[in-house]
Coordinates of C-alpha atoms and ligand atoms in Angstrom, one line a residue:
M1 CA 6.0 57.6 6.6
D2 CA 4.3 57.0 10.0
R3 CA 1.2 58.9 8.9
I4 CA 0.9 56.8 5.8
S5 CA 1.5 53.5 7.3
M6 CA -1.9 53.2 8.8
T7 CA -3.7 53.6 5.5
L8 CA -1.1 51.5 3.7
A9 CA -1.7 48.7 6.2
L10 CA -4.9 48.2 4.1
L11 CA -2.6 47.1 1.3
A12 CA -0.8 44.5 3.4
P13 CA -3.1 41.6 2.4
F14 CA -2.4 42.3 -1.2
L15 CA 1.3 42.5 -0.7
A16 CA 1.3 39.2 1.2
I17 CA -0.3 37.2 -1.6
V18 CA 2.1 38.5 -4.3
S19 CA 5.3 36.5 -4.3
I20 CA 8.5 37.4 -6.0
V21 CA 9.3 34.9 -8.7
Q22 CA 12.6 33.4 -7.7
A23 CA 15.2 33.0 -10.4
Q24 CA 18.2 30.6 -9.9
N25 CA 20.4 33.6 -9.1
T26 CA 18.1 35.7 -7.1
P27 CA 19.5 39.2 -6.6
L28 CA 19.7 40.0 -2.9
R29 CA 18.6 43.6 -3.5
V30 CA 15.4 44.4 -5.3
P31 CA 13.5 47.8 -5.7
A32 CA 11.0 48.4 -3.0
V33 CA 7.3 48.7 -3.9
R34 CA 6.3 52.3 -4.1
V35 CA 2.9 53.1 -2.6
V36 CA 1.4 56.5 -3.2
R37 CA -1.4 58.0 -1.1
F38 CA -3.2 61.0 -2.3
Q39 CA -6.2 62.9 -0.9
V40 CA -8.6 65.0 -2.9
L41 CA -10.5 67.7 -1.1
Y42 CA -13.9 68.8 -2.3
P43 CA -14.7 72.0 -0.4
N44 CA -18.1 72.6 -2.0
A45 CA -19.6 69.1 -1.9
T46 CA -23.4 68.7 -1.9
L47 CA -23.5 66.3 0.9
D48 CA -27.2 65.9 1.3
Q49 CA -27.3 64.1 -2.1
L50 CA -24.8 61.4 -1.0
S51 CA -27.4 59.5 1.0
H52 CA -29.4 58.9 -2.2
I53 CA -26.6 57.0 -3.7
K54 CA -26.6 53.3 -2.8
K55 CA -23.3 51.7 -1.9
W56 CA -21.6 55.1 -1.9
N57 CA -18.3 53.8 -0.7
N58 CA -18.1 51.4 -3.6
A59 CA -19.1 54.2 -5.9
V60 CA -16.2 56.3 -4.6
K61 CA -13.7 53.5 -5.1
N62 CA -15.0 52.6 -8.6
S63 CA -15.0 56.2 -9.6
L64 CA -11.4 56.8 -8.4
L65 CA -10.4 53.6 -10.2
A66 CA -12.0 54.8 -13.4
S67 CA -10.2 58.1 -13.0
M68 CA -6.9 56.5 -12.4
N69 CA -7.2 54.0 -15.3
F70 CA -8.0 56.9 -17.5
V71 CA -4.9 58.7 -16.3
D72 CA -2.9 55.5 -16.8
K73 CA -3.9 55.3 -20.5
H74 CA -1.9 58.5 -21.0
W75 CA 0.7 58.4 -18.3
R76 CA 2.0 55.1 -16.9
V77 CA 1.3 55.7 -13.2
C78 CA -0.3 52.4 -12.0
G79 CA 2.3 49.9 -10.7
N80 CA 0.7 46.9 -12.3
E81 CA 3.0 43.9 -12.7
D82 CA 0.7 42.6 -15.3
P83 CA -0.3 45.0 -18.2
T84 CA -3.8 43.6 -18.3
D85 CA -4.4 44.4 -14.6
T86 CA -7.2 46.9 -14.2
T87 CA -6.9 47.4 -10.5
C88 CA -4.3 50.3 -10.9
G89 CA -1.9 48.8 -8.4
K90 CA -4.6 47.5 -6.2
L91 CA -6.0 51.0 -5.8
H92 CA -7.9 51.6 -2.6
A93 CA -10.2 54.6 -2.0
T94 CA -12.4 55.8 0.8
G95 CA -14.2 59.0 1.3
E96 CA -15.4 60.9 4.4
E97 CA -17.3 64.1 5.2
L98 CA -15.3 66.6 7.2
R99 CA -16.7 68.7 9.9
D100 CA -16.6 71.9 7.9
G101 CA -19.0 70.3 5.3
S102 CA -16.3 69.4 2.8
Y103 CA -15.5 66.0 1.5
L104 CA -12.2 64.2 1.4
I105 CA -11.2 61.1 -0.6
N106 CA -8.2 59.1 0.5
S107 CA -6.7 56.8 -2.1
T108 CA -3.7 54.5 -2.1
F109 CA -2.2 52.5 -4.9
I110 CA 1.1 50.8 -5.9
A111 CA 2.7 53.4 -8.2
Q112 CA 5.4 53.5 -10.8
R113 CA 8.7 55.1 -10.0
D114 CA 9.2 58.7 -11.0
P115 CA 9.8 59.8 -13.7
V116 CA 6.7 58.5 -15.3
R117 CA 6.4 58.6 -19.1
N118 CA 3.7 59.8 -21.4
V119 CA 2.7 56.9 -23.6
K120 CA 2.7 59.0 -26.7
G121 CA 6.0 60.7 -26.6
D122 CA 9.1 61.4 -24.8
A123 CA 7.5 63.6 -22.1
T124 CA 8.2 62.7 -18.5
S125 CA 6.7 63.8 -15.3
T126 CA 6.2 62.7 -11.7
I127 CA 3.1 61.1 -10.2
F128 CA 2.5 64.2 -8.2
G129 CA 2.7 66.3 -11.3
V130 CA 0.4 64.0 -13.3
L131 CA -2.2 63.9 -10.6
N132 CA -2.2 67.7 -10.2
M133 CA -2.5 68.0 -14.0
G134 CA -5.4 65.6 -13.8
L135 CA -7.0 67.5 -11.0
R136 CA -7.0 70.7 -13.0
G137 CA -8.3 68.8 -16.0
G138 CA -11.3 67.5 -14.1
I139 CA -10.2 63.9 -13.8
F140 CA -11.6 63.7 -10.2
Q141 CA -15.0 64.7 -11.5
Y142 CA -14.9 61.9 -14.1
T143 CA -18.0 60.1 -13.0
N144 CA -21.5 61.4 -12.2
Q145 CA -21.0 60.4 -8.5
L146 CA -17.9 62.5 -8.3
K147 CA -19.6 65.4 -10.0
I148 CA -22.0 65.7 -7.1
L149 CA -18.9 66.5 -4.9
G150 CA -18.3 69.6 -7.0
R151 CA -14.9 70.9 -8.0
P152 CA -12.0 69.6 -5.9
S153 CA -9.7 72.4 -4.5
N154 CA -6.4 70.7 -4.0
L155 CA -4.6 67.5 -3.5
T156 CA -2.2 66.2 -0.9
F157 CA 0.3 63.6 -1.7
D158 CA 2.4 61.1 0.2
E159 CA 4.5 58.1 -0.6
A160 CA 6.2 55.2 1.1
F161 CA 8.2 52.2 0.1
F162 CA 7.5 48.6 1.1
C163 CA 9.0 45.3 0.6
Y164 CA 7.3 42.0 0.0
P165 CA 7.5 39.5 2.9
G166 CA 10.9 37.9 2.9
A167 CA 12.8 41.2 2.4
V168 CA 13.6 44.2 4.5
L169 CA 13.7 47.9 3.5
N170 CA 17.1 49.5 3.2
N171 CA 18.4 52.7 1.5
V172 CA 14.8 54.1 1.7
D173 CA 13.6 52.5 -1.6
H174 CA 15.4 49.2 -1.9
C175 CA 14.6 45.8 -0.4
S176 CA 17.3 43.4 0.8
L177 CA 16.1 39.9 0.4
C178 CA 16.7 37.7 3.4
V179 CA 19.6 35.4 2.4
P180 CA 19.1 31.6 2.2
G181 CA 19.1 30.2 5.7
S182 CA 17.2 33.2 7.0
Y183 CA 13.6 34.4 6.9
H184 CA 11.8 37.6 7.4
D185 CA 10.4 37.8 10.9
K186 CA 7.2 39.8 10.9
N187 CA 7.5 40.6 14.5
T188 CA 11.1 41.9 14.5
G189 CA 10.9 43.2 11.0
S190 CA 14.3 41.9 10.2
C191 CA 15.9 38.9 8.5
D192 CA 16.5 36.3 11.2
P193 CA 18.4 33.0 10.9
C194 CA 16.2 29.9 10.5
P195 CA 15.7 28.3 13.9
K196 CA 17.3 25.0 14.8
G197 CA 15.4 22.2 13.1
Q198 CA 14.4 24.4 10.1
Y199 CA 16.0 25.4 6.8
Q200 CA 15.3 27.8 3.9
P201 CA 17.2 27.3 0.6
V202 CA 15.8 30.4 -1.2
A203 CA 16.5 34.0 -0.6
G204 CA 13.7 36.4 0.2
K205 CA 11.3 34.2 2.1
A206 CA 9.1 34.9 5.1
N207 CA 9.4 31.5 6.7
C208 CA 11.7 28.5 7.0
F209 CA 10.8 24.8 6.4
P210 CA 10.8 22.4 9.3
C211 CA 13.0 19.3 8.8
D212 CA 11.0 16.0 8.5
F213 CA 9.7 14.4 11.7
S214 CA 12.6 13.2 14.0
F215 CA 15.1 15.2 12.0
T216 CA 16.8 18.5 13.1
T217 CA 19.7 20.8 12.2
L218 CA 22.9 21.2 14.1
G219 CA 22.4 24.9 14.6
L220 CA 20.7 28.1 13.4
G221 CA 20.5 29.4 9.8
S222 CA 20.4 26.2 7.8
S223 CA 20.0 26.8 4.1
S224 CA 19.5 23.3 2.8
K225 CA 17.4 20.3 3.6
D226 CA 20.7 18.3 3.5
Q227 CA 21.5 20.0 6.8
C228 CA 18.6 18.2 8.4
I229 CA 20.1 15.3 10.4
L230 CA 18.5 12.5 12.3
E231 CA 17.6 13.9 15.7
C232 CA 19.2 11.5 18.2
P233 CA 17.9 11.4 21.7
P234 CA 20.0 12.8 24.6
G235 CA 22.8 10.4 25.6
H236 CA 23.4 9.6 21.9
F237 CA 25.1 11.1 18.9
L238 CA 24.6 10.9 15.2
D239 CA 27.4 8.7 13.8
N240 CA 28.8 10.4 10.7
S241 CA 29.8 7.1 9.1
T242 CA 26.8 4.9 9.9
H243 CA 24.2 7.7 9.8
G244 CA 22.6 6.2 12.8
C245 CA 22.3 7.2 16.4
E246 CA 24.9 5.7 18.7
P247 CA 25.1 5.9 22.5
C248 CA 27.8 8.1 23.9
G249 CA 29.5 5.1 25.5
Y250 CA 31.1 4.8 29.0
Y251 CA 33.4 7.8 28.8
A252 CA 31.1 10.6 27.6
Y253 CA 27.6 12.1 27.9
Q254 CA 25.2 14.3 26.0
P255 CA 22.4 16.3 27.6
V256 CA 20.6 17.5 24.4
K257 CA 19.0 15.8 21.6
G258 CA 20.0 16.2 17.9
S259 CA 23.7 16.2 18.5
M260 CA 26.6 14.9 16.4
E261 CA 29.0 14.4 19.3
C262 CA 29.1 13.6 22.9
I263 CA 30.9 15.5 25.7
K264 CA 33.8 13.6 27.4
C265 CA 33.6 12.9 31.1
P266 CA 36.3 14.8 33.1
R267 CA 39.6 13.1 33.5
N268 CA 39.6 9.9 35.5
K269 CA 35.8 9.7 35.5
V270 CA 33.6 7.4 33.6
A271 CA 29.9 7.5 32.7
L272 CA 27.4 5.4 34.7
A273 CA 25.5 4.3 31.7
E274 CA 26.2 3.8 28.0
A275 CA 23.8 6.6 27.1
S276 CA 24.4 9.1 29.9
T277 CA 22.7 12.5 29.6
S278 CA 24.4 14.6 32.3
L279 CA 27.7 15.5 33.7
D280 CA 26.4 14.1 37.0
H281 CA 26.6 10.7 35.4
C282 CA 30.3 10.9 35.3
V283 CA 31.7 9.2 38.4
E284 CA 34.9 7.5 39.7
N285 CA 35.5 4.2 38.1
C286 CA 35.1 1.0 40.2
P287 CA 38.2 -1.1 40.9
P288 CA 39.0 -4.1 38.6
G289 CA 36.5 -6.9 39.0
E290 CA 33.7 -4.5 40.1
Q291 CA 31.2 -2.3 38.3
H292 CA 28.7 0.3 39.4
S293 CA 25.4 -0.8 40.7
L294 CA 22.4 0.4 38.7
D295 CA 21.9 3.5 40.9
G296 CA 25.6 4.3 40.8
Q297 CA 25.8 4.4 44.5
T298 CA 28.1 1.4 45.1
C299 CA 30.5 -0.9 43.3
E300 CA 29.4 -4.5 42.8
K301 CA 31.6 -7.5 42.0
C302 CA 31.3 -8.9 38.4
R303 CA 29.0 -11.9 38.3
P304 CA 30.5 -15.4 37.6
S305 CA 31.5 -15.7 33.9
Y306 CA 32.1 -11.9 33.8
Y307 CA 35.4 -10.0 34.4
K308 CA 36.5 -6.4 34.4
E309 CA 40.0 -5.2 33.8
K310 CA 41.6 -2.0 35.0
D311 CA 40.5 0.5 32.4
A312 CA 37.1 -1.0 31.6
V313 CA 33.9 0.4 33.0
I314 CA 31.6 -2.6 33.0
C315 CA 32.1 -6.3 33.4
S316 CA 32.5 -8.2 30.2
R317 CA 31.3 -11.7 29.5
C318 CA 33.9 -14.4 29.2
P319 CA 34.7 -15.7 25.7
D320 CA 32.2 -18.3 24.4
G321 CA 32.3 -21.6 26.2
S322 CA 34.4 -20.3 29.2
T323 CA 33.6 -19.0 32.6
T324 CA 35.2 -17.8 35.8
E325 CA 35.7 -19.8 39.0
G326 CA 33.6 -17.2 40.9
E327 CA 32.5 -13.6 41.0
G328 CA 34.7 -10.5 40.8
A329 CA 37.1 -11.7 38.1
T330 CA 39.7 -9.0 37.1
K331 CA 41.3 -10.5 34.0
I332 CA 40.2 -12.3 30.9
T333 CA 42.5 -15.1 31.8
D334 CA 40.3 -15.7 34.8
C335 CA 37.9 -17.2 32.3
S336 CA 39.7 -20.5 32.8
M337 CA 36.8 -22.8 33.4
P338 CA 34.7 -24.4 30.7
L339 CA 31.2 -23.0 30.5
C340 CA 29.1 -26.1 31.0
P341 CA 25.9 -26.3 29.0
A342 CA 22.4 -26.9 30.4
G343 CA 22.0 -30.5 31.6
T344 CA 25.6 -30.5 32.9
F345 CA 27.5 -29.0 35.8
L346 CA 31.1 -27.9 36.4
D347 CA 33.1 -30.2 38.6
K348 CA 35.5 -27.7 40.2
E349 CA 38.0 -30.4 41.1
T350 CA 38.4 -31.8 37.7
K351 CA 37.5 -28.5 35.9
K352 CA 35.3 -30.6 33.6
C353 CA 31.7 -30.6 32.8
E354 CA 29.7 -33.6 34.2
I355 CA 26.3 -34.7 33.1
C356 CA 23.4 -34.2 35.6
P357 CA 22.6 -37.6 37.2
R358 CA 19.2 -39.2 36.9
G359 CA 16.7 -37.5 39.3
T360 CA 18.4 -34.0 38.8
Y361 CA 18.3 -31.4 36.1
Q362 CA 20.1 -28.1 35.2
E363 CA 18.3 -25.5 33.1
S364 CA 21.1 -23.0 32.7
A365 CA 24.6 -23.0 31.4
G366 CA 27.6 -22.4 33.7
A367 CA 26.2 -24.1 36.7
V368 CA 28.3 -25.8 39.4
E369 CA 25.6 -28.3 40.5
C370 CA 22.4 -29.9 39.3
T371 CA 19.0 -29.4 41.0
P372 CA 17.3 -32.5 42.4
C373 CA 13.7 -33.2 41.4
D374 CA 11.1 -32.8 44.1
A375 CA 10.4 -35.7 46.5
N376 CA 8.8 -38.7 44.8
F377 CA 9.8 -37.2 41.4
T378 CA 12.6 -38.3 39.1
T379 CA 13.9 -38.1 35.6
T380 CA 13.8 -40.8 33.0
S381 CA 17.4 -40.3 32.0
T382 CA 20.5 -38.3 32.9
G383 CA 21.4 -34.8 31.6
A384 CA 17.9 -33.3 32.1
T385 CA 17.7 -29.6 31.1
N386 CA 14.3 -28.7 32.4
S387 CA 12.4 -29.1 35.6
S388 CA 9.5 -30.4 33.5
H389 CA 11.6 -33.5 32.8
C390 CA 11.0 -34.5 36.5
I391 CA 8.1 -37.0 36.6
S392 CA 6.3 -38.6 39.5
T393 CA 7.6 -41.9 40.7
N394 CA 4.1 -43.0 41.6
Q395 CA 3.1 -44.9 38.4
C396 CA -0.4 -45.4 39.8
K397 CA -0.9 -41.7 39.8
T398 CA 0.9 -41.0 36.5
G399 CA -1.1 -43.7 34.7
E400 CA 2.1 -45.5 33.6
H401 CA 0.9 -48.7 35.5
K402 CA -0.4 -51.7 33.4
C403 CA -2.9 -52.9 36.0
H404 CA -6.2 -54.3 34.7
W405 CA -9.2 -52.1 35.1
L406 CA -10.7 -54.4 37.6
A407 CA -7.4 -54.3 39.6
I408 CA -6.1 -52.0 42.3
C409 CA -2.7 -50.3 41.7
F410 CA -0.3 -49.8 44.5
D411 CA 3.0 -47.8 44.2
L412 CA 6.3 -49.5 45.1
P413 CA 9.7 -47.8 45.7
D414 CA 11.5 -47.3 42.4
D415 CA 14.8 -48.8 43.5
D416 CA 17.6 -48.3 41.0
N417 CA 15.3 -45.9 39.1
K418 CA 13.1 -48.8 37.9
P419 CA 9.5 -47.8 37.7
M420 CA 7.8 -50.2 40.2
F421 CA 4.2 -50.7 41.1
G422 CA 1.9 -53.6 42.1
C423 CA -1.6 -54.7 40.9
K424 CA -4.2 -56.7 42.8
C425 CA -7.6 -57.8 41.4
K426 CA -10.5 -56.3 43.2
P427 CA -12.7 -58.6 45.4
G428 CA -14.8 -60.9 43.4
F429 CA -12.2 -61.1 40.6
I430 CA -9.2 -63.3 40.3
G431 CA -5.9 -63.1 38.3
N432 CA -2.4 -61.6 38.5
G433 CA -3.7 -58.0 38.4
I434 CA -2.6 -57.5 34.8
E435 CA -5.5 -59.9 33.9
C436 CA -8.5 -60.1 36.2
N437 CA -11.6 -62.4 35.7
D438 CA -14.9 -62.8 37.5
V439 CA -14.6 -65.5 40.2
C440 CA -18.0 -66.8 39.1
T441 CA -16.9 -67.5 35.6
G442 CA -17.1 -71.4 35.3
W443 CA -17.3 -71.7 39.1
C444 CA -20.7 -73.5 39.5
H445 CA -21.1 -76.7 37.5
N446 CA -24.3 -78.4 36.3
G447 CA -26.3 -75.3 35.9
G448 CA -25.8 -74.0 39.4
T449 CA -26.1 -70.3 40.0
C450 CA -23.1 -68.4 41.3
I451 CA -23.7 -65.7 44.0
K452 CA -20.9 -63.5 45.5
N453 CA -21.1 -62.2 49.0
A454 CA -19.9 -58.7 50.1
E455 CA -16.3 -59.8 50.2
G456 CA -16.6 -61.3 46.7
V457 CA -16.5 -64.9 47.8
P458 CA -18.6 -67.1 45.5
R459 CA -21.3 -69.6 46.5
C460 CA -23.3 -71.9 44.3
E461 CA -27.0 -72.6 44.4
C462 CA -27.4 -76.0 42.8
S463 CA -30.4 -77.4 40.8
N464 CA -32.4 -80.2 42.4
S465 CA -30.4 -83.1 41.3
F466 CA -26.9 -81.7 42.3
S467 CA -25.2 -80.7 45.5
G468 CA -21.7 -79.8 46.8
N469 CA -19.8 -76.4 46.9
R470 CA -19.7 -76.2 43.1
C471 CA -22.7 -78.5 42.4
D472 CA -20.5 -81.2 41.1
E473 CA -22.0 -84.0 43.2
A474 CA -25.1 -85.9 42.0
K475 CA -27.8 -86.2 44.7
K476 CA -28.4 -89.8 45.7
E477 CA -32.0 -91.0 45.3
Ligands
NAG501 C1 -8.0 60.1 5.2 O1 -6.8 60.8 5.6 C2 -6.9 61.5 6.8 C3 -5.6 62.3 7.0 O2 -4.5 61.4 7.0 C4 -7.2 60.6 7.9 O3 -7.3 61.3 9.1 C5 -8.4 59.9 7.6 O4 -8.7 58.9 8.7 C6 -8.4 59.1 6.3 N1 -9.6 58.6 6.0 C7 -9.7 57.3 5.6 C8 -11.1 56.8 5.4 O5 -8.7 56.6 5.3
NAG502 C1 -16.4 76.9 -3.3 O1 -17.4 77.8 -3.1 C2 -16.9 79.1 -2.8 C3 -18.0 80.0 -2.4 O2 -19.1 79.9 -3.4 C4 -16.0 79.6 -3.9 O3 -15.5 80.8 -3.5 C5 -14.9 78.6 -4.2 O4 -14.2 79.0 -5.3 C6 -15.5 77.2 -4.4 N1 -14.4 76.3 -4.5 C7 -14.2 75.5 -5.6 C8 -13.0 74.6 -5.6 O5 -15.0 75.5 -6.5
NAG503 C1 -5.3 72.0 0.6 O1 -6.5 72.4 1.2 C2 -6.5 72.3 2.6 C3 -7.9 72.7 3.1 O2 -8.2 73.9 2.6 C4 -5.4 73.0 3.2 O3 -5.4 72.8 4.6 C5 -4.1 72.5 2.6 O4 -3.0 73.3 3.1 C6 -4.1 72.6 1.1 N1 -2.9 72.0 0.6 C7 -2.2 72.5 -0.4 C8 -1.1 71.7 -0.8 O5 -2.6 73.5 -1.0
NAG504 C1 30.9 14.3 8.9 O1 31.4 14.0 7.6 C2 31.5 15.0 6.7 C3 31.9 14.5 5.4 O2 32.4 13.2 5.5 C4 32.5 16.1 7.2 O3 32.5 17.2 6.4 C5 32.0 16.6 8.6 O4 32.9 17.5 9.2 C6 31.8 15.4 9.5 N1 31.1 15.9 10.7 C7 31.5 15.6 12.0 C8 30.8 16.2 13.1 O5 32.4 14.8 12.2
NAG505 C1 6.7 -40.0 48.7 O1 6.1 -41.3 48.6 C2 6.1 -42.0 49.9 C3 5.7 -43.4 49.6 O2 4.6 -43.5 48.8 C4 5.2 -41.3 50.8 O3 5.2 -41.9 52.1 C5 5.6 -39.8 51.0 O4 4.7 -39.1 51.7 C6 5.8 -39.2 49.6 N1 6.4 -37.9 49.8 C7 5.8 -36.8 49.3 C8 6.5 -35.5 49.6 O5 4.8 -36.8 48.6
NAG506 C1 11.0 -25.9 30.5 O1 9.9 -26.5 30.0 C2 8.7 -25.7 30.0 C3 7.5 -26.5 29.6 O2 7.8 -27.3 28.5 C4 9.0 -24.5 29.1 O3 7.9 -23.6 29.1 C5 10.2 -23.8 29.6 O4 10.5 -22.7 28.7 C6 11.4 -24.7 29.7 N1 12.5 -24.0 30.3 C7 13.7 -23.9 29.8 C8 14.7 -23.1 30.6 O5 14.0 -24.4 28.7

């Protein structure tokens, strides 16, 4: 079989493309493919004529095929699956000159099992017998090309059994199909279980199918796509009831992905994180009222409005609307204070929420005091919930003042939170600051011209017949 395997390797590509038709109940044992190799020796070949024949190797192959198809008309020797197949079991033939001047043709083909039958009767024989019979009858001088080689002297014969990919040879001439969940590994030559993350529902296959992206199997040898499960990341497990990935929680860990369960931390130890991935993450629990710091190195007190009881691992938030008096609470009953909403603060004496006074604000809930606005800023009302509610007390700057455009605004202290500012008309204008008018308006009488000095003080230049500060005196002749 070793001698033959080299030559038969030439057939491998053909074997690979033929697939066994799978019935619903595939038998797990099928006959192996019988491959026959025979060699015909021509001791008296006229070798110098061979060079005149173009494509000699093709000619050898086609001649052998013609010979074998002729034989097959009388004795069913070619192992064709399809009766109309004219390749005689994918017959392959090559020839070579030997050193002693003789010529040797090697040929392989997929053959019928012995005994082979004569098509016209009940006679049976073997392939070896039929080929020898043909040799004597001149079948290997069937074509003109072969005739050049002269009479063949003898024939050597070999056979081997092969399985299609997906099956392994056993009992010499039978193939065991790889069972569902396994595949035929070309390298090991055996049926191996599908690797994790793959499955094969059908027997006799040379490969397994990968699960869809982000899916995997629990182990090796899966035979159904149903065995593909969501591949949860390490620190998580696939919850059988929700079909989703859940973290291992604070009492377990899981180092590998694609798991359906987590590994419990050793007794009296708890996991550092909800999705721990290593035994190293299992540590001593912190005392009540404390939880592990993020790096797991120390225990830290629960923040205000959180508490942690004896068997818990992390601090829990107080029930809605309640909070603790301080940090490190150890019982849910420590959540005895009202959780004051933004804009209010907890008065620890009365245990009541009080509204933030004017000029202060509180953005978060659960505060025990309100934050004052910056200097010269205040709020327009009590209960402010945002620092942006603080506005400047300088109405001249904020533009809240109502001064005339010809007036100067000056800020005044906002006593009792009343916006206060003053307005004063600019030089050369008079009024209460809310209204300002030009001092020259109606100042000079009798057609006098009003002129303001640098300080805005008006002066009149009177016409000839009038005099006085405002030209209201008639000149005496
Ligand atoms: C023919 O068979 C002989 C004997 O096994 C071998 O040495 C030779 O290489 C073969 N030739 C071809 C072309 O296969
Ligand atoms: C080959 O030639 C030799 C010498 O002429 C002869 O004895 C022998 O029978 C021939 N062989 C065949 C197979 O014809
Ligand atoms: C066929 O001929 C070759 C070469 O003459 C010889 O070595 C071999 O033994 C012969 N085989 C048989 C089966 O007669
Ligand atoms: C998941 O549920 C199925 C059916 O409900 C059950 O057969 C299987 O054992 C469960 N697997 C695990 C890991 O709990
Ligand atoms: C607040 O306003 C007063 C009076 O206008 C002024 O003297 C003081 O510098 C202001 N303070 C700040 C921090 O702006
Ligand atoms: C406060 O107001 C600013 C500006 O309006 C806004 O961007 C911010 O989110 C507010 N903060 C809170 C805590 O509501």
